């Protein structure tokens, strides 16, 4: 049985706690989100009727700084899912040593069913509903599934209207023209690219002899496909919500991306076409893609994709979690027994929040960096934290996932204890 996403997150915490010496106070604080809001979001549809959506924002922990995390638009968004994602953000920010806590938000809706004007109205309506709960020093928003820079721009603008002043630091992942950072759009995948190269070089696995399958062809999946293909990795399969394509000799990633992009433009903010329409390939299902005999598997779509039900079918040697939570804890055990190494979401996809941090710093200073400067800083941080996590994994002979949680927990525990009052009661 697949555990709830919050139970999944807690399991990882419990596993890591065995190796970390942190206070009972810190452990107790990490059991529950600090604050959650659930709001109703009214939307006037183009036909004049009114529809109400459910929306959420969660601040899981803000000991190390303002909460930070994306906003997801998806029909499956629930408070429980948002809480789990905020929990993950807490660990991700600590792992990368960013001065942020963890937050997340979402609206339960099917964005592809809305027009561009309706999307703008619902995004502004969401900000109206949560404006008192967020802020550049409190809780900072960013893109996640089915949200993008355009939507972040609307959200920043709406918050600024409410505050009667321009507040670029409340939202990251904005368009460049509204205070976005160079390199933000591709940062998640570029960060993953540095992690993948750092790790595979330890196994003497060169790009030219490495085959890759990628589930999900959105912001994250399409960019990592290009980055890897550009330096010689053979990307043999990609998929989206409607299915996948497979070519053992390697896919032509630029032409697939061009196709998706062209159709997207025709369709407005969202593309409702599938990569399946590209020719010269074999059509496969998402289940087929996950079980392909490849060196590297990159889930870059949704959570809970590799579970105890299908873990035994996985043949890849290395799994890099570009999506949040694609491998369940039950699947972790099976994969470990099969000798498959899993590299965790909180490390692999942390490039996005790292450049979001850079964007927030630039917004506060009113001074903007070049793309090269952003890229160099991202590379340095991703490589450094990957190396430290690797050393912890080697030292305790544990998985990279547990090592990443240990590394983050040590930073979180230290910050919580520095704030704590327990010592007064012990005197
Ligand atoms: P996106 O909306 O741009 O793309 C999602 C992709 O997944 C689309 O191609 C969609 O068709 C595909 N998809 C949806 N359901 C699927 C299914 N059942 N099987 C296969 N493909 C499916 O979203 P994104 O920004 O690329 O995010 C993808 C994942 O990466 C999410 O888990 C997100 O939390 C994570 N992530 C993204 C960022 C970022 O900056 N974009 C940062 C950190 C983590």
Short mmCIF file of C-alpha atoms and ligand atoms in Angstrom, two decimals:
data_model
loop_
_atom_site.label_atom_id
_atom_site.label_comp_id
_atom_site.label_asym_id
_atom_site.label_seq_id
_atom_site.Cartn_x
_atom_site.Cartn_y
_atom_site.Cartn_z
CA UNK A 1 0.00 0.00 0.00
CA UNK A 2 1.28 3.51 -0.83
CA UNK A 3 1.57 5.63 2.33
CA UNK A 4 0.18 9.15 2.46
CA UNK A 5 2.72 11.69 1.33
CA UNK A 6 3.08 13.05 4.84
CA UNK A 7 3.70 9.58 6.24
CA UNK A 8 6.35 9.16 3.52
CA UNK A 9 8.09 12.35 4.60
CA UNK A 10 7.97 11.35 8.28
CA UNK A 11 9.48 7.93 7.50
CA UNK A 12 12.54 9.60 5.98
CA UNK A 13 12.85 11.82 9.04
CA UNK A 14 12.69 8.84 11.42
CA UNK A 15 15.34 6.97 9.44
CA UNK A 16 17.74 9.92 9.56
CA UNK A 17 17.16 10.61 13.27
CA UNK A 18 18.97 7.35 14.10
CA UNK A 19 22.22 8.93 12.95
CA UNK A 20 21.88 12.50 14.24
CA UNK A 21 22.35 13.88 17.69
CA UNK A 22 19.67 16.57 17.88
CA UNK A 23 17.57 17.66 20.83
CA UNK A 24 14.13 16.28 21.64
CA UNK A 25 12.82 19.85 21.32
CA UNK A 26 13.97 20.08 17.71
CA UNK A 27 12.47 16.68 16.90
CA UNK A 28 9.16 17.70 18.49
CA UNK A 29 9.06 20.94 16.49
CA UNK A 30 9.54 19.08 13.22
CA UNK A 31 6.49 16.85 13.73
CA UNK A 32 3.90 19.43 12.63
CA UNK A 33 3.73 22.41 10.27
CA UNK A 34 4.11 25.76 12.00
CA UNK A 35 1.09 27.27 10.21
CA UNK A 36 -1.34 26.33 7.45
CA UNK A 37 -4.14 28.27 5.78
CA UNK A 38 -6.95 26.86 3.72
CA UNK A 39 -8.82 29.43 1.65
CA UNK A 40 -11.63 29.54 -0.87
CA UNK A 41 -10.75 31.26 -4.13
CA UNK A 42 -13.59 32.76 -6.13
CA UNK A 43 -13.13 32.91 -9.88
CA UNK A 44 -15.45 34.69 -12.31
CA UNK A 45 -15.31 32.51 -15.42
CA UNK A 46 -15.32 33.98 -18.94
CA UNK A 47 -18.97 32.95 -19.33
CA UNK A 48 -19.93 35.09 -16.33
CA UNK A 49 -20.52 32.24 -13.87
CA UNK A 50 -18.72 31.98 -10.52
CA UNK A 51 -16.58 29.01 -9.52
CA UNK A 52 -14.96 28.54 -6.12
CA UNK A 53 -11.66 26.67 -5.79
CA UNK A 54 -9.81 25.41 -2.69
CA UNK A 55 -6.39 26.90 -2.09
CA UNK A 56 -3.69 26.34 0.53
CA UNK A 57 -0.48 27.82 1.86
CA UNK A 58 1.67 26.08 4.47
CA UNK A 59 4.65 27.36 6.44
CA UNK A 60 6.23 24.18 7.73
CA UNK A 61 9.17 25.71 9.57
CA UNK A 62 10.86 29.10 9.56
CA UNK A 63 13.65 28.68 12.11
CA UNK A 64 16.39 29.28 9.53
CA UNK A 65 14.60 32.13 7.72
CA UNK A 66 11.36 33.04 5.91
CA UNK A 67 9.45 30.07 4.51
CA UNK A 68 10.14 29.39 0.84
CA UNK A 69 8.29 27.21 -1.61
CA UNK A 70 6.35 26.88 -4.83
CA UNK A 71 2.68 27.07 -5.71
CA UNK A 72 1.16 24.10 -7.51
CA UNK A 73 -1.97 24.09 -9.69
CA UNK A 74 -3.29 20.54 -9.99
CA UNK A 75 -6.59 18.69 -9.52
CA UNK A 76 -4.97 16.47 -6.84
CA UNK A 77 -3.71 19.32 -4.64
CA UNK A 78 -4.80 18.83 -1.02
CA UNK A 79 -3.76 20.32 2.31
CA UNK A 80 -1.97 17.10 3.19
CA UNK A 81 0.04 17.17 -0.04
CA UNK A 82 0.95 20.82 0.44
CA UNK A 83 2.09 20.10 4.02
CA UNK A 84 4.33 17.28 2.82
CA UNK A 85 5.83 19.44 0.09
CA UNK A 86 6.45 22.23 2.66
CA UNK A 87 8.16 19.67 4.90
CA UNK A 88 10.41 18.67 2.00
CA UNK A 89 11.21 22.33 1.33
CA UNK A 90 12.32 22.75 4.94
CA UNK A 91 14.91 20.02 4.46
CA UNK A 92 15.86 21.11 0.95
CA UNK A 93 16.65 24.68 2.04
CA UNK A 94 18.64 23.42 5.03
CA UNK A 95 20.51 20.90 2.88
CA UNK A 96 21.60 23.67 0.47
CA UNK A 97 22.34 25.98 3.42
CA UNK A 98 19.88 28.63 2.21
CA UNK A 99 18.64 31.08 4.87
CA UNK A 100 15.05 29.88 4.42
CA UNK A 101 12.51 27.63 6.06
CA UNK A 102 10.07 25.47 4.13
CA UNK A 103 6.74 26.51 2.63
CA UNK A 104 4.39 25.44 -0.13
CA UNK A 105 1.06 26.36 -1.65
CA UNK A 106 -1.44 25.17 -4.17
CA UNK A 107 -4.86 25.40 -5.74
CA UNK A 108 -7.01 22.38 -6.45
CA UNK A 109 -7.83 22.96 -10.10
CA UNK A 110 -7.26 21.67 -13.59
CA UNK A 111 -5.35 24.61 -15.14
CA UNK A 112 -5.69 23.33 -18.69
CA UNK A 113 -9.46 23.78 -18.40
CA UNK A 114 -9.09 27.55 -17.87
CA UNK A 115 -8.49 30.34 -20.39
CA UNK A 116 -5.44 32.57 -19.95
CA UNK A 117 -7.65 35.35 -18.57
CA UNK A 118 -9.26 32.97 -16.09
CA UNK A 119 -5.80 31.78 -15.00
CA UNK A 120 -4.74 35.35 -14.34
CA UNK A 121 -7.88 36.06 -12.32
CA UNK A 122 -7.57 32.90 -10.23
CA UNK A 123 -3.87 33.62 -9.56
CA UNK A 124 -4.65 37.16 -8.40
CA UNK A 125 -7.59 35.86 -6.36
CA UNK A 126 -5.26 33.37 -4.63
CA UNK A 127 -2.93 36.22 -3.60
CA UNK A 128 -5.91 38.25 -2.32
CA UNK A 129 -6.83 35.28 -0.15
CA UNK A 130 -3.37 34.61 1.34
CA UNK A 131 -1.84 38.13 1.31
CA UNK A 132 -1.75 38.37 5.12
CA UNK A 133 0.07 35.04 5.36
CA UNK A 134 2.95 35.77 2.96
CA UNK A 135 5.64 38.43 2.46
CA UNK A 136 9.31 38.82 1.47
CA UNK A 137 10.43 38.36 5.10
CA UNK A 138 7.76 35.82 6.02
CA UNK A 139 6.91 33.38 3.25
CA UNK A 140 8.09 33.60 -0.36
CA UNK A 141 6.30 31.97 -3.33
CA UNK A 142 7.76 30.34 -6.47
CA UNK A 143 6.63 28.21 -9.44
CA UNK A 144 5.86 24.50 -9.15
CA UNK A 145 3.75 22.11 -11.22
CA UNK A 146 1.64 23.92 -13.81
CA UNK A 147 2.70 27.37 -12.67
CA UNK A 148 5.28 29.47 -14.52
CA UNK A 149 7.02 32.88 -14.65
CA UNK A 150 3.95 34.56 -16.17
CA UNK A 151 1.84 33.40 -13.23
CA UNK A 152 4.57 34.47 -10.76
CA UNK A 153 4.53 37.94 -12.37
CA UNK A 154 0.75 38.21 -11.85
CA UNK A 155 1.14 37.11 -8.22
CA UNK A 156 3.92 39.62 -7.49
CA UNK A 157 1.92 42.38 -9.13
CA UNK A 158 -1.21 41.53 -7.13
CA UNK A 159 0.74 41.48 -3.85
CA UNK A 160 2.31 44.85 -4.75
CA UNK A 161 -1.16 46.31 -5.46
CA UNK A 162 -2.36 45.16 -2.04
CA UNK A 163 0.75 46.57 -0.30
CA UNK A 164 0.70 49.85 -2.27
CA UNK A 165 4.42 49.39 -3.02
CA UNK A 166 6.54 47.27 -5.34
CA UNK A 167 7.52 44.08 -3.50
CA UNK A 168 9.54 41.88 -5.89
CA UNK A 169 10.95 39.70 -3.06
CA UNK A 170 7.58 38.10 -2.23
CA UNK A 171 7.71 35.84 -5.28
CA UNK A 172 10.65 34.27 -7.12
CA UNK A 173 10.69 32.72 -10.57
CA UNK A 174 9.30 35.98 -11.99
CA UNK A 175 9.84 37.18 -15.58
CA UNK A 176 13.20 38.96 -15.98
CA UNK A 177 11.36 42.22 -16.73
CA UNK A 178 9.73 42.10 -13.28
CA UNK A 179 12.87 41.40 -11.22
CA UNK A 180 13.45 37.75 -12.08
CA UNK A 181 16.95 36.29 -12.04
CA UNK A 182 18.98 35.22 -15.02
CA UNK A 183 19.02 31.43 -15.13
CA UNK A 184 15.98 30.83 -12.85
CA UNK A 185 13.86 29.03 -15.44
CA UNK A 186 16.48 26.37 -16.09
CA UNK A 187 17.97 26.30 -12.57
CA UNK A 188 16.24 23.16 -11.28
CA UNK A 189 17.52 21.08 -14.15
CA UNK A 190 20.93 22.74 -14.25
CA UNK A 191 21.32 21.97 -10.54
CA UNK A 192 20.33 18.35 -11.24
CA UNK A 193 22.83 18.28 -14.10
CA UNK A 194 25.66 19.19 -11.68
CA UNK A 195 24.50 16.55 -9.21
CA UNK A 196 24.28 13.86 -11.92
CA UNK A 197 27.74 14.66 -13.31
CA UNK A 198 29.32 14.79 -9.84
CA UNK A 199 27.81 11.43 -8.88
CA UNK A 200 28.32 9.54 -12.15
CA UNK A 201 31.99 10.54 -12.28
CA UNK A 202 32.40 8.65 -8.98
CA UNK A 203 31.17 5.50 -10.75
CA UNK A 204 33.42 6.17 -13.78
CA UNK A 205 30.24 6.38 -15.88
CA UNK A 206 30.98 8.71 -18.81
CA UNK A 207 28.14 10.55 -20.62
CA UNK A 208 28.86 8.74 -23.90
CA UNK A 209 28.23 5.32 -22.35
CA UNK A 210 25.14 6.36 -20.38
CA UNK A 211 21.53 5.86 -21.49
CA UNK A 212 18.79 7.97 -19.89
CA UNK A 213 14.99 7.77 -19.60
CA UNK A 214 13.03 10.79 -18.37
CA UNK A 215 9.43 10.77 -17.10
CA UNK A 216 7.81 14.21 -17.53
CA UNK A 217 8.64 16.73 -20.24
CA UNK A 218 7.79 20.04 -18.56
CA UNK A 219 10.02 22.77 -17.08
CA UNK A 220 12.20 20.24 -15.31
CA UNK A 221 12.15 17.19 -17.62
CA UNK A 222 12.63 18.95 -20.97
CA UNK A 223 15.56 21.05 -19.77
CA UNK A 224 17.45 18.17 -18.16
CA UNK A 225 16.91 16.17 -21.38
CA UNK A 226 18.64 18.95 -23.37
CA UNK A 227 21.46 19.50 -20.91
CA UNK A 228 22.33 15.81 -20.81
CA UNK A 229 21.95 15.27 -24.57
CA UNK A 230 24.18 18.31 -25.23
CA UNK A 231 27.17 16.71 -23.55
CA UNK A 232 26.69 13.28 -25.08
CA UNK A 233 24.31 11.34 -22.79
CA UNK A 234 21.98 9.15 -24.88
CA UNK A 235 18.42 10.16 -23.91
CA UNK A 236 16.43 7.19 -25.20
CA UNK A 237 12.97 7.84 -23.74
CA UNK A 238 10.80 10.76 -22.59
CA UNK A 239 7.15 10.99 -21.63
CA UNK A 240 4.42 13.37 -20.59
CA UNK A 241 0.97 12.93 -19.08
CA UNK A 242 -0.31 11.33 -22.30
CA UNK A 243 2.41 8.75 -22.78
CA UNK A 244 5.99 8.36 -23.92
CA UNK A 245 8.35 7.80 -26.81
CA UNK A 246 11.36 5.52 -27.00
CA UNK A 247 14.24 5.31 -29.47
CA UNK A 248 17.13 3.03 -28.41
CA UNK A 249 19.56 4.93 -30.66
CA UNK A 250 18.71 8.18 -28.80
CA UNK A 251 16.03 10.82 -29.31
CA UNK A 252 16.48 14.16 -31.03
CA UNK A 253 15.76 16.33 -28.00
CA UNK A 254 15.96 19.78 -29.70
CA UNK A 255 13.31 18.80 -32.25
CA UNK A 256 11.00 17.37 -29.57
CA UNK A 257 11.34 20.56 -27.52
CA UNK A 258 10.73 22.73 -30.57
CA UNK A 259 7.56 20.78 -31.30
CA UNK A 260 6.23 21.17 -27.77
CA UNK A 261 7.12 24.85 -27.75
CA UNK A 262 5.46 25.54 -31.09
CA UNK A 263 2.25 23.85 -30.02
CA UNK A 264 2.34 25.61 -26.69
CA UNK A 265 2.39 28.97 -28.42
CA UNK A 266 -0.63 28.00 -30.42
CA UNK A 267 -2.46 26.87 -27.31
CA UNK A 268 -1.71 29.78 -24.95
CA UNK A 269 -0.16 29.30 -21.49
CA UNK A 270 -0.60 25.53 -21.46
CA UNK A 271 0.28 22.97 -24.02
CA UNK A 272 -2.32 20.26 -24.39
CA UNK A 273 -0.35 18.32 -26.95
CA UNK A 274 1.66 15.23 -26.29
CA UNK A 275 5.25 14.37 -27.13
CA UNK A 276 3.63 11.22 -28.53
CA UNK A 277 2.92 13.09 -31.76
CA UNK A 278 6.62 13.20 -32.69
CA UNK A 279 7.60 10.67 -35.37
CA UNK A 280 10.50 8.15 -35.63
CA UNK A 281 10.10 6.42 -32.31
CA UNK A 282 8.24 3.69 -30.53
CA UNK A 283 5.21 4.72 -28.46
CA UNK A 284 5.44 3.52 -24.87
CA UNK A 285 3.36 3.98 -21.76
CA UNK A 286 4.62 5.68 -18.62
CA UNK A 287 4.83 2.29 -16.94
CA UNK A 288 7.02 1.02 -19.81
CA UNK A 289 9.31 4.03 -19.49
CA UNK A 290 9.93 3.45 -15.81
CA UNK A 291 10.99 -0.15 -16.36
CA UNK A 292 13.30 0.41 -19.36
CA UNK A 293 16.77 -1.12 -19.23
CA UNK A 294 18.70 2.17 -19.01
CA UNK A 295 21.59 3.42 -16.89
CA UNK A 296 19.81 6.50 -15.54
CA UNK A 297 16.13 7.00 -14.81
CA UNK A 298 14.92 10.54 -14.07
CA UNK A 299 11.35 10.85 -12.76
CA UNK A 300 10.45 14.50 -13.46
CA UNK A 301 6.64 14.52 -13.22
CA UNK A 302 4.64 13.58 -10.12
CA UNK A 303 5.12 11.96 -6.72
CA UNK A 304 4.56 8.25 -5.94
CA UNK A 305 5.57 6.95 -9.37
CA UNK A 306 7.85 4.17 -8.13
CA UNK A 307 6.11 2.21 -5.39
CA UNK A 308 6.36 -1.35 -3.98
CA UNK A 309 3.97 -2.34 -6.80
CA UNK A 310 6.40 -1.56 -9.62
CA UNK A 311 9.83 -1.24 -7.92
CA UNK A 312 10.71 -4.83 -8.84
CA UNK A 313 10.32 -3.94 -12.57
CA UNK A 314 12.91 -1.12 -12.43
CA UNK A 315 16.09 -1.94 -14.33
CA UNK A 316 17.95 1.41 -14.21
CA UNK A 317 21.21 1.53 -12.23
CA UNK A 318 20.74 5.06 -10.94
CA UNK A 319 17.57 7.04 -10.21
CA UNK A 320 17.81 10.81 -9.90
CA UNK A 321 14.62 12.27 -8.42
CA UNK A 322 14.00 15.50 -10.32
CA UNK A 323 10.33 15.45 -9.28
CA UNK A 324 9.39 15.76 -5.63
CA UNK A 325 8.71 12.41 -3.96
CA UNK A 326 8.57 10.12 -7.02
CA UNK A 327 9.98 7.10 -5.12
CA UNK A 328 8.11 5.92 -2.01
CA UNK A 329 9.89 4.67 1.12
CA UNK A 330 8.54 1.15 0.47
CA UNK A 331 10.08 1.26 -3.01
CA UNK A 332 13.39 2.55 -1.59
CA UNK A 333 13.84 -0.72 0.32
CA UNK A 334 13.19 -2.86 -2.76
CA UNK A 335 15.48 -0.76 -4.97
CA UNK A 336 18.27 -0.87 -2.39
CA UNK A 337 18.07 -4.68 -2.31
CA UNK A 338 18.30 -4.69 -6.11
CA UNK A 339 21.47 -2.55 -5.89
CA UNK A 340 19.83 0.47 -7.52
CA UNK A 341 21.09 3.82 -6.19
CA UNK A 342 18.49 6.53 -5.60
CA UNK A 343 19.58 10.17 -5.42
CA UNK A 344 16.98 12.16 -3.48
CA UNK A 345 14.71 15.01 -4.57
CA UNK A 346 15.84 17.33 -1.80
CA UNK A 347 19.31 17.34 -3.33
CA UNK A 348 18.69 16.66 -7.03
CA UNK A 349 16.00 19.29 -7.65
CA UNK A 350 17.36 21.92 -5.23
CA UNK A 351 18.83 24.08 -8.03
CA UNK A 352 15.47 25.84 -8.46
CA UNK A 353 15.21 27.04 -4.89
CA UNK A 354 18.91 27.91 -4.87
CA UNK A 355 18.50 30.33 -7.79
CA UNK A 356 15.24 31.52 -6.20
CA UNK A 357 17.40 32.48 -3.24
CA UNK A 358 19.77 34.31 -5.60
CA UNK A 359 16.74 36.11 -7.09
CA UNK A 360 15.52 37.17 -3.64
CA UNK A 361 19.01 38.47 -2.75
CA UNK A 362 19.14 40.45 -6.02
CA UNK A 363 15.62 41.86 -5.40
CA UNK A 364 16.64 43.04 -1.93
CA UNK A 365 19.81 44.67 -3.23
CA UNK A 366 18.25 46.06 -6.39
CA UNK A 367 21.38 44.89 -8.20
CA UNK A 368 21.26 42.11 -10.79
CA UNK A 369 23.87 39.48 -11.66
CA UNK A 370 24.91 38.14 -15.06
CA UNK A 371 23.89 34.65 -16.13
CA UNK A 372 27.49 33.49 -15.75
CA UNK A 373 27.59 34.73 -12.17
CA UNK A 374 24.35 32.89 -11.33
CA UNK A 375 25.55 29.69 -13.02
CA UNK A 376 28.92 29.70 -11.26
CA UNK A 377 27.33 30.24 -7.85
CA UNK A 378 24.79 27.48 -8.53
CA UNK A 379 27.46 25.03 -9.67
CA UNK A 380 29.59 25.72 -6.60
CA UNK A 381 26.75 25.21 -4.14
CA UNK A 382 25.25 22.12 -5.80
CA UNK A 383 28.63 20.42 -6.15
CA UNK A 384 29.68 21.27 -2.60
CA UNK A 385 26.49 19.93 -0.96
CA UNK A 386 26.51 16.83 -3.21
CA UNK A 387 30.08 16.08 -2.11
CA UNK A 388 29.25 16.56 1.59
CA UNK A 389 26.15 14.36 1.30
CA UNK A 390 28.23 11.73 -0.51
CA UNK A 391 30.84 11.78 2.30
CA UNK A 392 28.10 11.27 4.94
CA UNK A 393 26.67 8.36 2.93
CA UNK A 394 30.13 6.78 2.71
CA UNK A 395 30.92 7.38 6.38
CA UNK A 396 27.78 5.61 7.67
CA UNK A 397 27.38 3.24 4.71
CA UNK A 398 23.83 4.51 4.11
CA UNK A 399 21.77 5.69 1.15
CA UNK A 400 22.20 9.20 -0.28
CA UNK A 401 18.62 9.93 0.81
CA UNK A 402 19.29 9.28 4.49
CA UNK A 403 22.62 11.11 4.21
CA UNK A 404 20.85 14.17 2.77
CA UNK A 405 18.32 14.19 5.61
CA UNK A 406 21.12 13.86 8.16
CA UNK A 407 22.99 16.80 6.64
CA UNK A 408 19.84 18.96 6.65
CA UNK A 409 18.79 17.83 10.14
CA UNK A 410 22.11 18.82 11.63
CA UNK A 411 21.65 22.38 10.34
CA UNK A 412 18.00 22.52 11.40
CA UNK A 413 18.72 21.08 14.85
CA UNK A 414 21.51 23.56 15.44
CA UNK A 415 19.27 26.53 14.50
CA UNK A 416 16.36 25.28 16.61
CA UNK A 417 18.57 24.71 19.63
CA UNK A 418 20.11 28.16 19.22
CA UNK A 419 16.59 29.62 19.57
CA UNK A 420 15.36 27.19 22.23
CA UNK A 421 14.48 27.85 25.83
CA UNK A 422 14.91 24.32 27.17
CA UNK A 423 18.21 25.06 28.90
CA UNK A 424 16.54 27.60 31.20
CA UNK A 425 14.25 24.89 32.49
CA UNK A 426 17.15 22.53 33.13
CA UNK A 427 18.98 24.97 35.44
P1 LIG B 1 5.57 21.02 -15.43
O1 LIG B 1 4.16 21.29 -15.17
O2 LIG B 1 6.35 21.98 -16.25
O3 LIG B 1 5.74 19.59 -16.14
C1 LIG B 1 5.18 18.43 -15.65
C2 LIG B 1 5.35 17.37 -16.71
O4 LIG B 1 4.93 16.10 -16.20
C3 LIG B 1 4.52 17.62 -17.97
O5 LIG B 1 5.28 17.25 -19.10
C4 LIG B 1 3.34 16.67 -17.80
O6 LIG B 1 2.78 16.30 -19.04
C5 LIG B 1 4.06 15.51 -17.13
N1 LIG B 1 3.17 14.59 -16.44
C6 LIG B 1 2.08 14.85 -15.68
N2 LIG B 1 1.52 13.69 -15.25
C7 LIG B 1 2.29 12.70 -15.73
C8 LIG B 1 2.26 11.29 -15.65
N3 LIG B 1 1.29 10.67 -14.96
N4 LIG B 1 3.23 10.58 -16.26
C9 LIG B 1 4.21 11.21 -16.98
N5 LIG B 1 4.28 12.52 -17.11
C10 LIG B 1 3.34 13.26 -16.49
O7 LIG B 1 6.23 20.79 -13.99
P2 LIG B 1 7.76 20.88 -13.61
O8 LIG B 1 8.02 22.25 -13.11
O9 LIG B 1 8.60 20.28 -14.68
O10 LIG B 1 7.77 19.94 -12.31
C11 LIG B 1 7.90 18.53 -12.42
C12 LIG B 1 8.34 17.99 -11.08
O11 LIG B 1 9.55 18.64 -10.71
C13 LIG B 1 7.36 18.22 -9.92
O12 LIG B 1 7.42 17.15 -9.02
C14 LIG B 1 7.91 19.47 -9.26
O13 LIG B 1 7.53 19.54 -7.89
C15 LIG B 1 9.39 19.20 -9.42
N6 LIG B 1 10.17 20.43 -9.29
C16 LIG B 1 10.10 21.43 -10.21
C17 LIG B 1 10.84 22.59 -10.01
C18 LIG B 1 10.85 23.71 -11.03
O14 LIG B 1 11.56 24.71 -10.80
N7 LIG B 1 10.18 23.59 -12.15
C19 LIG B 1 11.64 22.72 -8.88
C20 LIG B 1 11.71 21.67 -7.96
C21 LIG B 1 10.95 20.53 -8.18
#
